[in-house]
Amino acid sequence: NDWPDFSGWLAQHYWEHYAFSGDDAFLRTRAYPFIKDCALFYLDTLIRDPGTGKWITGPTYSPENRYVAPDDGKPAHVDLGVTMSMAIVREVFGHCLRAAARLDTDAELRATLQERLAGMAPYQVGPHGRLLEWRADYGETEPGHRHLSHLYPLYPGNDITPRGTPALAVAARAAL
């Protein structure tokens, strides 16, 4: 697969298996090594947004959609700070932090992950009140296209909740 976030997405399945089973041996021997490798990959590939100084994902794409490139008007799909990618990174870092704490290991990595999480760019809401799929409010190649990848932080993720992040929940609803 050529999608840069595939392994990060897969890491969530390891975490869910552990969270459901509580199997510390599985966490130590299978889940944590994979999740940690994903976290290290993202630490190496996150870049600072030149405009804000916040951490964003490197070149990636939303797997279900394209946008109109502002420079030439052609369909494009690669961008920085794609919403689904940002959500996956946040989950990988969070799960890595919890797993490392449970296993009482990698204190230095935990500190780095906490610092990076705190410095990540927030999810973006566009001028129409919708959660943005891309870093900017690009034109859509297929207005009304049915796709949900940018709602990953709502589900299967849990970064967006009506109680915890009500404004983002409203923006996710508007995107639906």
PDB file of C-alpha atoms in Angstrom:
ATOM      1  CA  ASN A   1       0.000   0.000   0.000  1.00  0.00           C
ATOM      2  CA  ASP A   2       1.349   3.456  -0.845  1.00  0.00           C
ATOM      3  CA  TRP A   3      -0.766   5.363   1.685  1.00  0.00           C
ATOM      4  CA  PRO A   4       1.674   6.783   4.262  1.00  0.00           C
ATOM      5  CA  ASP A   5      -0.837   6.376   7.094  1.00  0.00           C
ATOM      6  CA  PHE A   6      -1.627   2.712   6.512  1.00  0.00           C
ATOM      7  CA  SER A   7       0.640   1.415   9.286  1.00  0.00           C
ATOM      8  CA  GLY A   8      -0.619   4.078  11.702  1.00  0.00           C
ATOM      9  CA  TRP A   9      -4.178   3.034  10.972  1.00  0.00           C
ATOM     10  CA  LEU A  10      -3.223  -0.616  11.431  1.00  0.00           C
ATOM     11  CA  ALA A  11      -1.617   0.219  14.793  1.00  0.00           C
ATOM     12  CA  GLN A  12      -5.069   1.124  16.083  1.00  0.00           C
ATOM     13  CA  HIS A  13      -6.153  -2.486  15.618  1.00  0.00           C
ATOM     14  CA  TYR A  14      -3.282  -3.664  17.804  1.00  0.00           C
ATOM     15  CA  TRP A  15      -4.310  -1.167  20.468  1.00  0.00           C
ATOM     16  CA  GLU A  16      -7.984  -2.170  20.272  1.00  0.00           C
ATOM     17  CA  HIS A  17      -7.033  -5.840  20.637  1.00  0.00           C
ATOM     18  CA  TYR A  18      -5.058  -5.000  23.758  1.00  0.00           C
ATOM     19  CA  ALA A  19      -7.750  -2.658  25.137  1.00  0.00           C
ATOM     20  CA  PHE A  20     -10.391  -5.373  24.727  1.00  0.00           C
ATOM     21  CA  SER A  21      -8.292  -8.274  26.019  1.00  0.00           C
ATOM     22  CA  GLY A  22      -6.096  -6.610  28.641  1.00  0.00           C
ATOM     23  CA  ASP A  23      -3.403  -9.072  27.581  1.00  0.00           C
ATOM     24  CA  ASP A  24      -0.164  -7.512  28.817  1.00  0.00           C
ATOM     25  CA  ALA A  25       1.938 -10.190  27.104  1.00  0.00           C
ATOM     26  CA  PHE A  26       0.351  -9.265  23.765  1.00  0.00           C
ATOM     27  CA  LEU A  27       0.936  -5.587  24.509  1.00  0.00           C
ATOM     28  CA  ARG A  28       4.604  -6.179  25.360  1.00  0.00           C
ATOM     29  CA  THR A  29       5.507  -8.578  22.535  1.00  0.00           C
ATOM     30  CA  ARG A  30       3.302  -7.536  19.612  1.00  0.00           C
ATOM     31  CA  ALA A  31       1.259  -4.378  20.043  1.00  0.00           C
ATOM     32  CA  TYR A  32       3.737  -2.020  21.682  1.00  0.00           C
ATOM     33  CA  PRO A  33       6.658  -2.752  19.322  1.00  0.00           C
ATOM     34  CA  PHE A  34       4.436  -2.053  16.301  1.00  0.00           C
ATOM     35  CA  ILE A  35       2.798   1.040  17.794  1.00  0.00           C
ATOM     36  CA  LYS A  36       6.189   2.353  18.908  1.00  0.00           C
ATOM     37  CA  ASP A  37       7.624   1.932  15.405  1.00  0.00           C
ATOM     38  CA  CYS A  38       4.660   3.848  14.000  1.00  0.00           C
ATOM     39  CA  ALA A  39       5.158   6.616  16.567  1.00  0.00           C
ATOM     40  CA  LEU A  40       8.844   6.840  15.655  1.00  0.00           C
ATOM     41  CA  PHE A  41       7.932   7.070  11.967  1.00  0.00           C
ATOM     42  CA  TYR A  42       5.583   9.967  12.669  1.00  0.00           C
ATOM     43  CA  LEU A  43       8.138  11.707  14.880  1.00  0.00           C
ATOM     44  CA  ASP A  44      10.503  11.574  11.900  1.00  0.00           C
ATOM     45  CA  THR A  45       7.968  12.774   9.339  1.00  0.00           C
ATOM     46  CA  LEU A  46       6.006  15.513  11.118  1.00  0.00           C
ATOM     47  CA  ILE A  47       7.034  18.972   9.984  1.00  0.00           C
ATOM     48  CA  ARG A  48       6.432  22.452  11.320  1.00  0.00           C
ATOM     49  CA  ASP A  49       3.814  24.444   9.469  1.00  0.00           C
ATOM     50  CA  PRO A  50       5.754  27.500   8.265  1.00  0.00           C
ATOM     51  CA  GLY A  51       2.769  29.742   8.925  1.00  0.00           C
ATOM     52  CA  THR A  52       1.913  28.628  12.460  1.00  0.00           C
ATOM     53  CA  GLY A  53       4.922  26.737  13.804  1.00  0.00           C
ATOM     54  CA  LYS A  54       2.589  23.851  14.724  1.00  0.00           C
ATOM     55  CA  TRP A  55       3.415  20.253  13.877  1.00  0.00           C
ATOM     56  CA  ILE A  56       1.598  18.793  10.853  1.00  0.00           C
ATOM     57  CA  THR A  57       1.825  15.557   8.944  1.00  0.00           C
ATOM     58  CA  GLY A  58       4.132  15.408   5.983  1.00  0.00           C
ATOM     59  CA  PRO A  59       2.885  14.730   2.486  1.00  0.00           C
ATOM     60  CA  THR A  60      -0.070  12.394   2.616  1.00  0.00           C
ATOM     61  CA  TYR A  61      -3.562  12.226   1.215  1.00  0.00           C
ATOM     62  CA  SER A  62      -7.146  11.587   2.114  1.00  0.00           C
ATOM     63  CA  PRO A  63      -7.819   8.138   0.665  1.00  0.00           C
ATOM     64  CA  GLU A  64     -11.351   8.862  -0.515  1.00  0.00           C
ATOM     65  CA  ASN A  65     -11.238  12.247  -2.186  1.00  0.00           C
ATOM     66  CA  ARG A  66      -9.436  14.813  -4.292  1.00  0.00           C
ATOM     67  CA  TYR A  67      -9.492  18.604  -4.322  1.00  0.00           C
ATOM     68  CA  VAL A  68      -9.005  21.309  -6.928  1.00  0.00           C
ATOM     69  CA  ALA A  69      -5.373  22.447  -6.790  1.00  0.00           C
ATOM     70  CA  PRO A  70      -5.309  26.211  -6.268  1.00  0.00           C
ATOM     71  CA  ASP A  71      -2.297  26.735  -8.546  1.00  0.00           C
ATOM     72  CA  ASP A  72      -3.507  25.008 -11.725  1.00  0.00           C
ATOM     73  CA  GLY A  73      -7.135  23.983 -11.130  1.00  0.00           C
ATOM     74  CA  LYS A  74      -6.410  20.294 -11.691  1.00  0.00           C
ATOM     75  CA  PRO A  75      -7.542  17.480  -9.367  1.00  0.00           C
ATOM     76  CA  ALA A  76      -4.974  16.816  -6.626  1.00  0.00           C
ATOM     77  CA  HIS A  77      -4.833  14.654  -3.539  1.00  0.00           C
ATOM     78  CA  VAL A  78      -1.502  15.179  -1.744  1.00  0.00           C
ATOM     79  CA  ASP A  79      -1.253  17.786   0.997  1.00  0.00           C
ATOM     80  CA  LEU A  80       0.268  18.500   4.387  1.00  0.00           C
ATOM     81  CA  GLY A  81      -1.750  18.277   7.602  1.00  0.00           C
ATOM     82  CA  VAL A  82      -4.588  16.185   6.150  1.00  0.00           C
ATOM     83  CA  THR A  83      -7.295  15.744   8.821  1.00  0.00           C
ATOM     84  CA  MET A  84      -7.395  11.934   8.730  1.00  0.00           C
ATOM     85  CA  SER A  85      -3.617  11.778   8.932  1.00  0.00           C
ATOM     86  CA  MET A  86      -3.510  14.214  11.856  1.00  0.00           C
ATOM     87  CA  ALA A  87      -6.094  12.104  13.700  1.00  0.00           C
ATOM     88  CA  ILE A  88      -4.161   8.898  13.126  1.00  0.00           C
ATOM     89  CA  VAL A  89      -0.950  10.485  14.392  1.00  0.00           C
ATOM     90  CA  ARG A  90      -2.702  11.714  17.532  1.00  0.00           C
ATOM     91  CA  GLU A  91      -4.069   8.224  18.175  1.00  0.00           C
ATOM     92  CA  VAL A  92      -0.750   6.507  17.561  1.00  0.00           C
ATOM     93  CA  PHE A  93       1.012   8.904  19.944  1.00  0.00           C
ATOM     94  CA  GLY A  94      -1.709   8.525  22.577  1.00  0.00           C
ATOM     95  CA  HIS A  95      -1.721   4.751  22.394  1.00  0.00           C
ATOM     96  CA  CYS A  96       2.058   4.634  22.443  1.00  0.00           C
ATOM     97  CA  LEU A  97       2.064   6.815  25.558  1.00  0.00           C
ATOM     98  CA  ARG A  98      -0.476   4.590  27.331  1.00  0.00           C
ATOM     99  CA  ALA A  99       1.273   1.387  26.319  1.00  0.00           C
ATOM    100  CA  ALA A 100       4.715   2.633  27.357  1.00  0.00           C
ATOM    101  CA  ALA A 101       3.316   3.790  30.705  1.00  0.00           C
ATOM    102  CA  ARG A 102       1.596   0.426  31.238  1.00  0.00           C
ATOM    103  CA  LEU A 103       4.864  -1.363  30.446  1.00  0.00           C
ATOM    104  CA  ASP A 104       6.889   1.197  32.431  1.00  0.00           C
ATOM    105  CA  THR A 105       9.306   1.784  29.579  1.00  0.00           C
ATOM    106  CA  ASP A 106      10.672   4.480  27.263  1.00  0.00           C
ATOM    107  CA  ALA A 107      10.346   7.510  29.536  1.00  0.00           C
ATOM    108  CA  GLU A 108      12.289   9.715  27.114  1.00  0.00           C
ATOM    109  CA  LEU A 109      10.065   8.719  24.199  1.00  0.00           C
ATOM    110  CA  ARG A 110       6.978   9.431  26.298  1.00  0.00           C
ATOM    111  CA  ALA A 111       8.231  12.942  27.041  1.00  0.00           C
ATOM    112  CA  THR A 112       8.907  13.549  23.345  1.00  0.00           C
ATOM    113  CA  LEU A 113       5.471  12.281  22.335  1.00  0.00           C
ATOM    114  CA  GLN A 114       3.732  14.474  24.917  1.00  0.00           C
ATOM    115  CA  GLU A 115       5.641  17.536  23.707  1.00  0.00           C
ATOM    116  CA  ARG A 116       4.842  16.777  20.068  1.00  0.00           C
ATOM    117  CA  LEU A 117       1.158  16.152  20.780  1.00  0.00           C
ATOM    118  CA  ALA A 118       0.896  19.468  22.587  1.00  0.00           C
ATOM    119  CA  GLY A 119       2.424  21.247  19.588  1.00  0.00           C
ATOM    120  CA  MET A 120       0.267  19.698  16.855  1.00  0.00           C
ATOM    121  CA  ALA A 121      -1.935  21.889  14.705  1.00  0.00           C
ATOM    122  CA  PRO A 122      -5.627  21.813  15.592  1.00  0.00           C
ATOM    123  CA  TYR A 123      -8.307  20.433  13.315  1.00  0.00           C
ATOM    124  CA  GLN A 124      -9.560  23.090  10.912  1.00  0.00           C
ATOM    125  CA  VAL A 125     -13.116  24.275  10.394  1.00  0.00           C
ATOM    126  CA  GLY A 126     -13.889  25.945   7.066  1.00  0.00           C
ATOM    127  CA  PRO A 127     -15.886  29.066   6.323  1.00  0.00           C
ATOM    128  CA  HIS A 128     -19.059  26.996   5.842  1.00  0.00           C
ATOM    129  CA  GLY A 129     -18.741  25.550   9.342  1.00  0.00           C
ATOM    130  CA  ARG A 130     -17.584  22.117   8.155  1.00  0.00           C
ATOM    131  CA  LEU A 131     -14.631  20.145   9.438  1.00  0.00           C
ATOM    132  CA  LEU A 132     -12.031  20.494   6.696  1.00  0.00           C
ATOM    133  CA  GLU A 133     -10.540  17.452   5.018  1.00  0.00           C
ATOM    134  CA  TRP A 134      -7.398  19.265   3.933  1.00  0.00           C
ATOM    135  CA  ARG A 135      -5.180  21.908   5.474  1.00  0.00           C
ATOM    136  CA  ALA A 136      -7.081  24.603   3.596  1.00  0.00           C
ATOM    137  CA  ASP A 137     -10.587  25.018   2.211  1.00  0.00           C
ATOM    138  CA  TYR A 138      -9.764  23.861  -1.318  1.00  0.00           C
ATOM    139  CA  GLY A 139     -12.422  23.587  -3.973  1.00  0.00           C
ATOM    140  CA  GLU A 140     -14.009  20.175  -4.359  1.00  0.00           C
ATOM    141  CA  THR A 141     -13.543  18.160  -7.546  1.00  0.00           C
ATOM    142  CA  GLU A 142     -16.919  16.489  -6.909  1.00  0.00           C
ATOM    143  CA  PRO A 143     -19.139  18.684  -4.726  1.00  0.00           C
ATOM    144  CA  GLY A 144     -21.377  16.484  -2.606  1.00  0.00           C
ATOM    145  CA  HIS A 145     -19.044  13.478  -2.993  1.00  0.00           C
ATOM    146  CA  ARG A 146     -19.919  10.931  -0.341  1.00  0.00           C
ATOM    147  CA  HIS A 147     -16.769  10.329   1.665  1.00  0.00           C
ATOM    148  CA  LEU A 148     -16.028  10.292   5.365  1.00  0.00           C
ATOM    149  CA  SER A 149     -12.293   9.913   5.811  1.00  0.00           C
ATOM    150  CA  HIS A 150     -11.924  13.408   7.283  1.00  0.00           C
ATOM    151  CA  LEU A 151     -14.365  12.377  10.008  1.00  0.00           C
ATOM    152  CA  TYR A 152     -11.875   9.806  11.321  1.00  0.00           C
ATOM    153  CA  PRO A 153     -11.295  11.895  14.478  1.00  0.00           C
ATOM    154  CA  LEU A 154     -15.021  11.426  15.196  1.00  0.00           C
ATOM    155  CA  TYR A 155     -15.158   7.734  14.283  1.00  0.00           C
ATOM    156  CA  PRO A 156     -13.388   5.359  14.510  1.00  0.00           C
ATOM    157  CA  GLY A 157     -11.271   7.838  16.444  1.00  0.00           C
ATOM    158  CA  ASN A 158     -12.495   9.702  19.476  1.00  0.00           C
ATOM    159  CA  ASP A 159     -10.790  13.098  19.282  1.00  0.00           C
ATOM    160  CA  ILE A 160     -14.109  14.725  18.445  1.00  0.00           C
ATOM    161  CA  THR A 161     -16.995  14.234  20.861  1.00  0.00           C
ATOM    162  CA  PRO A 162     -20.109  16.298  21.570  1.00  0.00           C
ATOM    163  CA  ARG A 163     -19.079  16.788  25.212  1.00  0.00           C
ATOM    164  CA  GLY A 164     -15.310  17.119  24.851  1.00  0.00           C
ATOM    165  CA  THR A 165     -15.105  19.181  21.670  1.00  0.00           C
ATOM    166  CA  PRO A 166     -18.608  20.544  20.999  1.00  0.00           C
ATOM    167  CA  ALA A 167     -17.554  23.043  18.312  1.00  0.00           C
ATOM    168  CA  LEU A 168     -15.724  20.323  16.367  1.00  0.00           C
ATOM    169  CA  ALA A 169     -18.701  17.981  16.805  1.00  0.00           C
ATOM    170  CA  VAL A 170     -20.919  20.636  15.204  1.00  0.00           C
ATOM    171  CA  ALA A 171     -18.364  21.008  12.366  1.00  0.00           C
ATOM    172  CA  ALA A 172     -18.299  17.215  11.883  1.00  0.00           C
ATOM    173  CA  ARG A 173     -22.097  17.164  11.742  1.00  0.00           C
ATOM    174  CA  ALA A 174     -22.014  19.927   9.139  1.00  0.00           C
ATOM    175  CA  ALA A 175     -19.522  17.887   7.091  1.00  0.00           C
ATOM    176  CA  LEU A 176     -21.940  14.952   7.160  1.00  0.00           C
TER     177      LEU A 176
END
